[in-house]
Tab-separated table of C-alpha atoms in Angstrom:
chain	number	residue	atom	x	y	z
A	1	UNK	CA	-12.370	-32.854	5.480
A	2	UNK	CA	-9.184	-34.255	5.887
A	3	UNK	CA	-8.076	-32.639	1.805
A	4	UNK	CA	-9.597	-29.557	3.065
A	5	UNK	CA	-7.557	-29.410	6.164
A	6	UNK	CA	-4.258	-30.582	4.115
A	7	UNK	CA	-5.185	-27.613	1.574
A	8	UNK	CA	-5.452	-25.275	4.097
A	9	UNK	CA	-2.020	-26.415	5.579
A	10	UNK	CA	-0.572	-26.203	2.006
A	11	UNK	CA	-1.921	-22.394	1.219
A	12	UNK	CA	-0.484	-21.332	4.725
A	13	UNK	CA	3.104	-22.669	4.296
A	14	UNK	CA	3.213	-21.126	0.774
A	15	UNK	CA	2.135	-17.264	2.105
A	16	UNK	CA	4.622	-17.746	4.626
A	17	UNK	CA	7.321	-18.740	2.243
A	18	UNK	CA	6.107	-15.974	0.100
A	19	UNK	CA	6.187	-13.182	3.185
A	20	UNK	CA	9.617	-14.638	4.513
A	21	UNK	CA	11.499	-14.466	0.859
A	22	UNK	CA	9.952	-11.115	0.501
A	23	UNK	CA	10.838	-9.931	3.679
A	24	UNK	CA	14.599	-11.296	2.915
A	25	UNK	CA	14.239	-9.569	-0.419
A	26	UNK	CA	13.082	-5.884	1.341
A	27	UNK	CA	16.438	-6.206	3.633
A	28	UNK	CA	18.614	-7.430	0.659
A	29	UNK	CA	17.550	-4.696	-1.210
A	30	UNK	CA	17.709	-1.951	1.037
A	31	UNK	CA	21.220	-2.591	2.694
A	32	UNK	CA	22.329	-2.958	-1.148
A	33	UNK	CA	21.042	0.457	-1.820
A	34	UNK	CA	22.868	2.011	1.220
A	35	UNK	CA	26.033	0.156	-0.006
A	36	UNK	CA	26.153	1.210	-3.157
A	37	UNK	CA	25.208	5.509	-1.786
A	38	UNK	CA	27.990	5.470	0.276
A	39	UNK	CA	30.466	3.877	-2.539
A	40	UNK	CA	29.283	6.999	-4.455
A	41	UNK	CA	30.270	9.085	-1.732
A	42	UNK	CA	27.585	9.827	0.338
A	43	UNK	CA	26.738	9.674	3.603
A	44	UNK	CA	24.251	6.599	4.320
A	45	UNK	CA	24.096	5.455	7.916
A	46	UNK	CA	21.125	3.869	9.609
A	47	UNK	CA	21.615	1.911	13.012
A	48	UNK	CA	18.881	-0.733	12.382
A	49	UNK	CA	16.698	-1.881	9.598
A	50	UNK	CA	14.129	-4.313	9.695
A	51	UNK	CA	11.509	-5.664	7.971
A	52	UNK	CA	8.150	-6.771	10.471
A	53	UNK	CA	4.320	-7.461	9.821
A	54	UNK	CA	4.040	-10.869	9.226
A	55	UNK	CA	1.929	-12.219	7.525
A	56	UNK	CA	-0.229	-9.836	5.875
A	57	UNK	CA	2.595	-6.731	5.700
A	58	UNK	CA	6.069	-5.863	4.786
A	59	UNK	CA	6.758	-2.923	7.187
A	60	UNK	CA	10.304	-1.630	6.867
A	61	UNK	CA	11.946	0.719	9.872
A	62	UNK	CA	14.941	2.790	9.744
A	63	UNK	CA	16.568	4.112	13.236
A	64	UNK	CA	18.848	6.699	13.084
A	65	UNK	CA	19.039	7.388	9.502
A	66	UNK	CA	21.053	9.560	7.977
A	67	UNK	CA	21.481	10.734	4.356
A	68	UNK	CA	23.890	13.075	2.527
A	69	UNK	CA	24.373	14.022	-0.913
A	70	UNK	CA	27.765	15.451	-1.408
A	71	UNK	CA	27.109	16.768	-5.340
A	72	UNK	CA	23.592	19.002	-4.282
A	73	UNK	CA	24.767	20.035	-1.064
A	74	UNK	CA	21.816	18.308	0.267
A	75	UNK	CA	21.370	16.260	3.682
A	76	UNK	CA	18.587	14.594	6.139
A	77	UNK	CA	18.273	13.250	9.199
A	78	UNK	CA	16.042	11.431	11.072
A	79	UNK	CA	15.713	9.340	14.511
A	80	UNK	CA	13.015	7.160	12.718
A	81	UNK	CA	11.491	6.645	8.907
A	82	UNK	CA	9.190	4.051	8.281
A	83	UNK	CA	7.643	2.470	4.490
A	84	UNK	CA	4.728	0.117	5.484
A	85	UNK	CA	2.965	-2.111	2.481
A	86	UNK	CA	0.246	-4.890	2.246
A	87	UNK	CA	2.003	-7.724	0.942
A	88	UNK	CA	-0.434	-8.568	-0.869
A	89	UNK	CA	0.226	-5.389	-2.757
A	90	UNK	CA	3.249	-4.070	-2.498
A	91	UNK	CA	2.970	-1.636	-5.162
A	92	UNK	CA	1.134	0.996	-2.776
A	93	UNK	CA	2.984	2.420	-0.013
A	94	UNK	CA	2.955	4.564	3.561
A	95	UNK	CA	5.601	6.467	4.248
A	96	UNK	CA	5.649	7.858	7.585
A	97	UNK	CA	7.798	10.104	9.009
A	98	UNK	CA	9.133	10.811	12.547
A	99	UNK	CA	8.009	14.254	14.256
A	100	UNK	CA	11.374	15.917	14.508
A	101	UNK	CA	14.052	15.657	11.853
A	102	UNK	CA	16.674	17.879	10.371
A	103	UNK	CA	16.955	18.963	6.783
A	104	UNK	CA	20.250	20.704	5.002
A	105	UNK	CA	20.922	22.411	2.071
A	106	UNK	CA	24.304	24.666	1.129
A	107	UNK	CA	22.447	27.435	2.489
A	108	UNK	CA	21.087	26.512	5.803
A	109	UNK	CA	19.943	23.667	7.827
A	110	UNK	CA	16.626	23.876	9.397
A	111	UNK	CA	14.646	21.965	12.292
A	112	UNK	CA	11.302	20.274	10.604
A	113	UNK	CA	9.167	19.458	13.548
A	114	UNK	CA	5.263	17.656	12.650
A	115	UNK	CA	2.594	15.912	13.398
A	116	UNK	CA	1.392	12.518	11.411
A	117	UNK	CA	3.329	13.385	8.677
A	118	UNK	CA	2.917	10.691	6.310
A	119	UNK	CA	2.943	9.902	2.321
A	120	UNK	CA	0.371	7.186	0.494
A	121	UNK	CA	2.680	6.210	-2.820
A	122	UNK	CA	1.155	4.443	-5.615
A	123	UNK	CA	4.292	3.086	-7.240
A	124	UNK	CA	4.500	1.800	-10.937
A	125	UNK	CA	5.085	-1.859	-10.501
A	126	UNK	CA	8.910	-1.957	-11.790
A	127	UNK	CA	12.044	-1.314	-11.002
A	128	UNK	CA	12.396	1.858	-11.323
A	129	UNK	CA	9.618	2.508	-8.451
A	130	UNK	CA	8.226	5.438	-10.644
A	131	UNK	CA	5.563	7.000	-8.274
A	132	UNK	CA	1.893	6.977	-10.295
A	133	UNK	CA	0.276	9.312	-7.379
A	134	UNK	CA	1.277	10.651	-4.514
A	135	UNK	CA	-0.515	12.492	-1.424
A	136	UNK	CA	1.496	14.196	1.485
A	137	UNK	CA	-0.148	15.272	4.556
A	138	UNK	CA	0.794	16.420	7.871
A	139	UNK	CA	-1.820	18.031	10.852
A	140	UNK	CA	1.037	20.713	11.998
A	141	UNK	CA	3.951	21.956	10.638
A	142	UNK	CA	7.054	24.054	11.779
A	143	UNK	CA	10.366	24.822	9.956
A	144	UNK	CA	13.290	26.775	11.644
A	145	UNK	CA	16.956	27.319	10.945
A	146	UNK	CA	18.786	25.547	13.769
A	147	UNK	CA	20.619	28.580	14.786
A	148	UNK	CA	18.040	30.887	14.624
A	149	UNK	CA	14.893	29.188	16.162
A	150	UNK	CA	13.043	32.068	16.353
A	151	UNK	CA	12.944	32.431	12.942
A	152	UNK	CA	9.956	29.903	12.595
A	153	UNK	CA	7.381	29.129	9.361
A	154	UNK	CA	4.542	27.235	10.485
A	155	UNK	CA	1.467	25.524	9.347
A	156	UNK	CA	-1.407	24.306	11.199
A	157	UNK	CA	-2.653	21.731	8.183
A	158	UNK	CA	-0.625	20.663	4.382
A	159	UNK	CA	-1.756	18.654	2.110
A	160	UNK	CA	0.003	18.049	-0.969
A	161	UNK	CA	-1.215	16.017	-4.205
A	162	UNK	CA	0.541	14.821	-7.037
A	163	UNK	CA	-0.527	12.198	-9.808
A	164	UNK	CA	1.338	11.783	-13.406
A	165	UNK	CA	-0.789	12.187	-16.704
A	166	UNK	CA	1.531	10.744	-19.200
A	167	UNK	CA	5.736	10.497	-19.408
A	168	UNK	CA	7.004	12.577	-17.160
A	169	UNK	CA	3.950	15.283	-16.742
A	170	UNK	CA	2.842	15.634	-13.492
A	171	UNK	CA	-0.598	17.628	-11.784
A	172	UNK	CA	0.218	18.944	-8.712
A	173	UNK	CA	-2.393	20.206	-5.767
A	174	UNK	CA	-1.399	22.199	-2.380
A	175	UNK	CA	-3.494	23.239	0.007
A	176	UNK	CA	-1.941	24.863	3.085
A	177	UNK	CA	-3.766	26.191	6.064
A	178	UNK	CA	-2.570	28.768	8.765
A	179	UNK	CA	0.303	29.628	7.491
A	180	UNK	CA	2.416	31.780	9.882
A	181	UNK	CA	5.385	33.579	8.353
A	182	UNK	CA	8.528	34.000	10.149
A	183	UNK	CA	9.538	36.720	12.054
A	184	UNK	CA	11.998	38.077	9.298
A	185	UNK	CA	9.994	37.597	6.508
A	186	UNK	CA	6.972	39.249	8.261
A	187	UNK	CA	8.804	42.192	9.261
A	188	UNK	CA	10.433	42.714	6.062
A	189	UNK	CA	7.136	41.981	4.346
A	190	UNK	CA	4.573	43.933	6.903
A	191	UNK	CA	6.877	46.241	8.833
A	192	UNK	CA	3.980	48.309	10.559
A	193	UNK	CA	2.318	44.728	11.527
A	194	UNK	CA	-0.923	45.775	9.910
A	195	UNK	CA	-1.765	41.927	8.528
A	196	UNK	CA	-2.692	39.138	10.803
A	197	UNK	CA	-0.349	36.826	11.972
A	198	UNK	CA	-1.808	33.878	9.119
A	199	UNK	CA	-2.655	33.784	6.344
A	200	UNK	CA	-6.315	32.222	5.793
A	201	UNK	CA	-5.050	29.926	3.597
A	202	UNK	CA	-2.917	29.205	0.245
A	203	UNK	CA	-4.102	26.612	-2.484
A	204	UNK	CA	-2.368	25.684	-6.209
A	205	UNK	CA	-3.189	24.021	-8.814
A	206	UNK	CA	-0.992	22.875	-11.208
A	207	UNK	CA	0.459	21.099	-14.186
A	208	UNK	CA	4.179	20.600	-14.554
A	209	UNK	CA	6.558	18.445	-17.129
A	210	UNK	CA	9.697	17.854	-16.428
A	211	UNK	CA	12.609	16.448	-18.793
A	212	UNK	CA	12.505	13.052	-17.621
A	213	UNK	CA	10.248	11.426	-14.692
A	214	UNK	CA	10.166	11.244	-11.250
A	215	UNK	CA	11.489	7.707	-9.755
A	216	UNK	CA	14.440	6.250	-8.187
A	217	UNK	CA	17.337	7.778	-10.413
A	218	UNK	CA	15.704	11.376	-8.827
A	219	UNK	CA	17.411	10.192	-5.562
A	220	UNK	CA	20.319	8.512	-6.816
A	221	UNK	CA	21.628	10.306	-9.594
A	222	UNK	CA	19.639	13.640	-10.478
A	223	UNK	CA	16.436	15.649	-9.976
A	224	UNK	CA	14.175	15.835	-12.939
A	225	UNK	CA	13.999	19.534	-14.391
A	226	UNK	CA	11.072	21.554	-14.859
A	227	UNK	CA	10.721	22.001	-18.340
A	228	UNK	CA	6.704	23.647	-18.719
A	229	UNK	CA	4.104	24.774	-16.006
A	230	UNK	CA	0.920	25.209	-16.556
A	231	UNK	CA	-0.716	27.017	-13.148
A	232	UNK	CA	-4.501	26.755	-13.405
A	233	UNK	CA	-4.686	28.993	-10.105
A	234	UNK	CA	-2.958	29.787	-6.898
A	235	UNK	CA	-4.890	31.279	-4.683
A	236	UNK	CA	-4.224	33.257	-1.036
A	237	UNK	CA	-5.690	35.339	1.613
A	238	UNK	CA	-3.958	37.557	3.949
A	239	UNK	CA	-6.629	39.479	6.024
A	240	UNK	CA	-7.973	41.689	3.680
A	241	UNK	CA	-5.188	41.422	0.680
A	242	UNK	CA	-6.461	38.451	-1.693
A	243	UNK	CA	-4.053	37.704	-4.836
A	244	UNK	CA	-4.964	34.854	-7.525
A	245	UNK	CA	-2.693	34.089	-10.351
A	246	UNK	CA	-2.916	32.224	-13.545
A	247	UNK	CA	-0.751	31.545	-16.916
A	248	UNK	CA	2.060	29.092	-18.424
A	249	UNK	CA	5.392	29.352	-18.635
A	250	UNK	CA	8.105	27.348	-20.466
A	251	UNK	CA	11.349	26.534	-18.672
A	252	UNK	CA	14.692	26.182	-20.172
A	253	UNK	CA	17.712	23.822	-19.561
A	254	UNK	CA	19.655	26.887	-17.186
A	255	UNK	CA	16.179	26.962	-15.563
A	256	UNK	CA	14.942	30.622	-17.461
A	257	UNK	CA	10.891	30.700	-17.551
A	258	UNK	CA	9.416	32.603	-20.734
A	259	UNK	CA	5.588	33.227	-20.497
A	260	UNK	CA	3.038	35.258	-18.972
A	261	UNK	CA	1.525	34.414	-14.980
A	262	UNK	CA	-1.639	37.251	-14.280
A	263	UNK	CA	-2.058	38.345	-10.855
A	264	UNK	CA	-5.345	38.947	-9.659
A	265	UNK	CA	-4.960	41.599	-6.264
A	266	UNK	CA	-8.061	42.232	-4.828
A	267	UNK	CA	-7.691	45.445	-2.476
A	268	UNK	CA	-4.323	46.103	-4.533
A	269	UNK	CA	-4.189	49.801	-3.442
A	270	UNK	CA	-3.243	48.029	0.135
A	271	UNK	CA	-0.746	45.779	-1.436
A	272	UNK	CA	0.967	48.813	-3.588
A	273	UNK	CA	1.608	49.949	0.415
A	274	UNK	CA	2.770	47.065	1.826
A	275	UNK	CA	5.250	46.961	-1.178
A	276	UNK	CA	6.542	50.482	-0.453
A	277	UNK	CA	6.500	49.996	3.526
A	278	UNK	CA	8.577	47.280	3.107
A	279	UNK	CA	11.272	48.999	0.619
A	280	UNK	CA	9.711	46.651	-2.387
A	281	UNK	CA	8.976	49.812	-4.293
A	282	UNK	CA	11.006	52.649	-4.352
A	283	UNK	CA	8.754	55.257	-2.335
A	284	UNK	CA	9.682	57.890	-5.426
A	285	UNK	CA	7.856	55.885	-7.781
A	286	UNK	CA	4.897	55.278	-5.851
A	287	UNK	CA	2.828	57.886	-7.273
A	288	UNK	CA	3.864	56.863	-10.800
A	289	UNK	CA	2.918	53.100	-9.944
A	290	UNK	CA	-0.720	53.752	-7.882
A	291	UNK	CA	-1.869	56.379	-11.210
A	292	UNK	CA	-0.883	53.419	-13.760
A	293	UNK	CA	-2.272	50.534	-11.777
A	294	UNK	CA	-5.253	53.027	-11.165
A	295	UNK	CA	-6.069	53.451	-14.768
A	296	UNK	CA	-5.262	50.014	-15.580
A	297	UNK	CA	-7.922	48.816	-12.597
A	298	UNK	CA	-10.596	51.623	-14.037
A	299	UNK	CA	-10.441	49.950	-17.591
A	300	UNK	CA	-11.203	46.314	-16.270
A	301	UNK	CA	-14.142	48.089	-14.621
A	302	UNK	CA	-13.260	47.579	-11.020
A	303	UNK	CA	-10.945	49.983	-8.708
A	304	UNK	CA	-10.806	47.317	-6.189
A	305	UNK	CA	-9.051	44.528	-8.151
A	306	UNK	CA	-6.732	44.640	-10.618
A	307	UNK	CA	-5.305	42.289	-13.701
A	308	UNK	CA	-1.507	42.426	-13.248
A	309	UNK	CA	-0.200	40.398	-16.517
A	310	UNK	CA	3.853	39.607	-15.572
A	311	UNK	CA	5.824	38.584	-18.454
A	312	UNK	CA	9.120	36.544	-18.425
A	313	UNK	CA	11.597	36.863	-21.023
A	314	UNK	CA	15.397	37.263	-21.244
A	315	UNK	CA	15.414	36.591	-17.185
A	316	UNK	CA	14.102	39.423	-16.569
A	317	UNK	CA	9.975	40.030	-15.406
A	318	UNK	CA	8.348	42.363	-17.284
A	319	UNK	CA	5.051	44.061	-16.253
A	320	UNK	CA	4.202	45.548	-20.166
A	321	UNK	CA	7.912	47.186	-21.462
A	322	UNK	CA	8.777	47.624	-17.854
A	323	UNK	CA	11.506	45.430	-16.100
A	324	UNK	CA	10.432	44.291	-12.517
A	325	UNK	CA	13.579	42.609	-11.392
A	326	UNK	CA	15.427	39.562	-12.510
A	327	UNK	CA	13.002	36.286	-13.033
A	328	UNK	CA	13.470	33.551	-10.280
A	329	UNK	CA	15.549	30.287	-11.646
A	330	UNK	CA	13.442	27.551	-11.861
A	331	UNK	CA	16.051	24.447	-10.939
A	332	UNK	CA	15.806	21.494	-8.642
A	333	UNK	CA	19.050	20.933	-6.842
């Protein structure tokens, strides 16, 4: 009895050497990190951090944090992040985040308001902290422009997947629920407000490979560039408009995607309108566009949906020999 009792005294002093060193190590670290972002320039500002959860967890707050990149343009605050781990394996991390913070970019800077958002990490056990997998949820969200609340995007339910195949390719998996354009957008998108105000949902599925992978240097020196997509399917419904799309596309260093993405439109005769009504398509060439897409819909044997096959090539997207418009740049600030 008495070895038992000595044993168990033994194994209790040495996890609580283990959690204390680690918890030393977690502060160490992180004040280290802030040091070195704002020798680099940015700002890094956080009022308290500590480390709590003895014995069985490392849980690391942040009060009043504050980040700012000054080469992307790119900034965040927050009153309160937290990263919570089991110490016994500290590899696989919560990240939680508060339910009102402030994101800014060159353009804009925009109110994020939630509800549990929060992040489980499965994180390759080195130092470069390469996540493995990733999911992101959050039971409401709403993003506005601080000087134009009004102007509000909101969900009622996101969840986003990630988890890394091999190097640095990465399958991605959204599904968002309730969507609720804002005011602009919806106006500029459904001037006569024919559509309800959300959409019934919007789900992706995807593969992507960047030109390096995602990990710690993404934060501290530069994003990882999308170099290939693969979209298996994207799906959404907007009261009675449905559009699918499919394809591949490869993705150069200025960010330039060459490929081919087909668009499903189911009831496409009411999306052709919605195009015009909102100035999308010049009214003069509606005709023209409803006979083509009309014989193109009659040939795939149904006048309801239509095969739209967008090509992108020399920047430009390409519907056949026909030039849409210029092709969106694919580049992560």
């Amino acid at each position: 009895m008495r070895a038992l009792l000595t044993l168990i005294v033994i194994a209790t002093l040495g996890w609580s050497g283990y959690w204390f060193v680690g918890q030393r190590g977690l502060e160490q670290a992180f004040g280290q990190w802030f040091d070195t972002r704002r020798a680099e320039g940015w700002v890094a500002e956080t009022s308290d951090l500590s480390v709590l959860g003895f014995p069985n967890r490392f849980d690391t707050s942040f009060d009043d944090l504050a980040l700012a990149d000054p080469d992307t343009g790119l900034a965040w605050e927050a009153p309160f992040f937290q990263i919570l781990t089991l110490s016994y394996r500290p590899n696989h991390v919560i990240a939680v985040w508060p339910d009102d913070q402030m994101i800014a970019t060159p353009q804009d800077k925009f109110r994020v308001q939630s509800t549990d958002m929060r992040a489980s990490l499965v994180i390759a056990p080195n130092t470069a902290l390469a996540p493995e997998r990733a999911t992101l949820t959050a039971e409401f969200l709403r993003v506005a422009p601080l000087a134009r609340p009004d102007d509000t995007t909101a969900l009622t339910a996101l969840t986003l997947a990630a988890e890394r195949n091999d190097g640095a390719s990465y399958r991605f998996g959204l599904s968002a629920e309730g969507l609720s354009p804002s005011t602009p957008w919806r106006a500029r998108l459904d001037p006569k407000n024919t559509l309800p105000a959300q959409l019934a949902g919007l789900r992706a599925d995807m593969t992507v490979s960047f030109d390096k992978p995602w990990d710690r240097t993404a934060i501290e020196d530069a994003r990882p560039q999308p170099t290939h997509i693969k979209l298996d399917l994207a799906d959404a419904a907007w009261g009675q408009l449905q559009l699918q799309a499919a394809g591949e596309v490869s993705v150069d260093a200025a960010g330039q995607p060459t490929g081919e993405i087909t668009i499903k439109a189911r009831n496409w005769r009411d999306i052709l309108d919605l195009a015009v009504a909102s100035g999308a398509v010049p009214e003069s060439l509606a005709k023209t566009l409803e006979s083509g897409l009309s014989m193109m819909a009659q040939m795939a044997g149904n006048q309801q949906t239509l095969d739209i096959p967008l090509g992108f090539r020399n920047g430009r997207v390409m519907l056949g020999p026909i030039p849409l418009g210029p092709a969106p740049v694919l580049h992560l600030r």
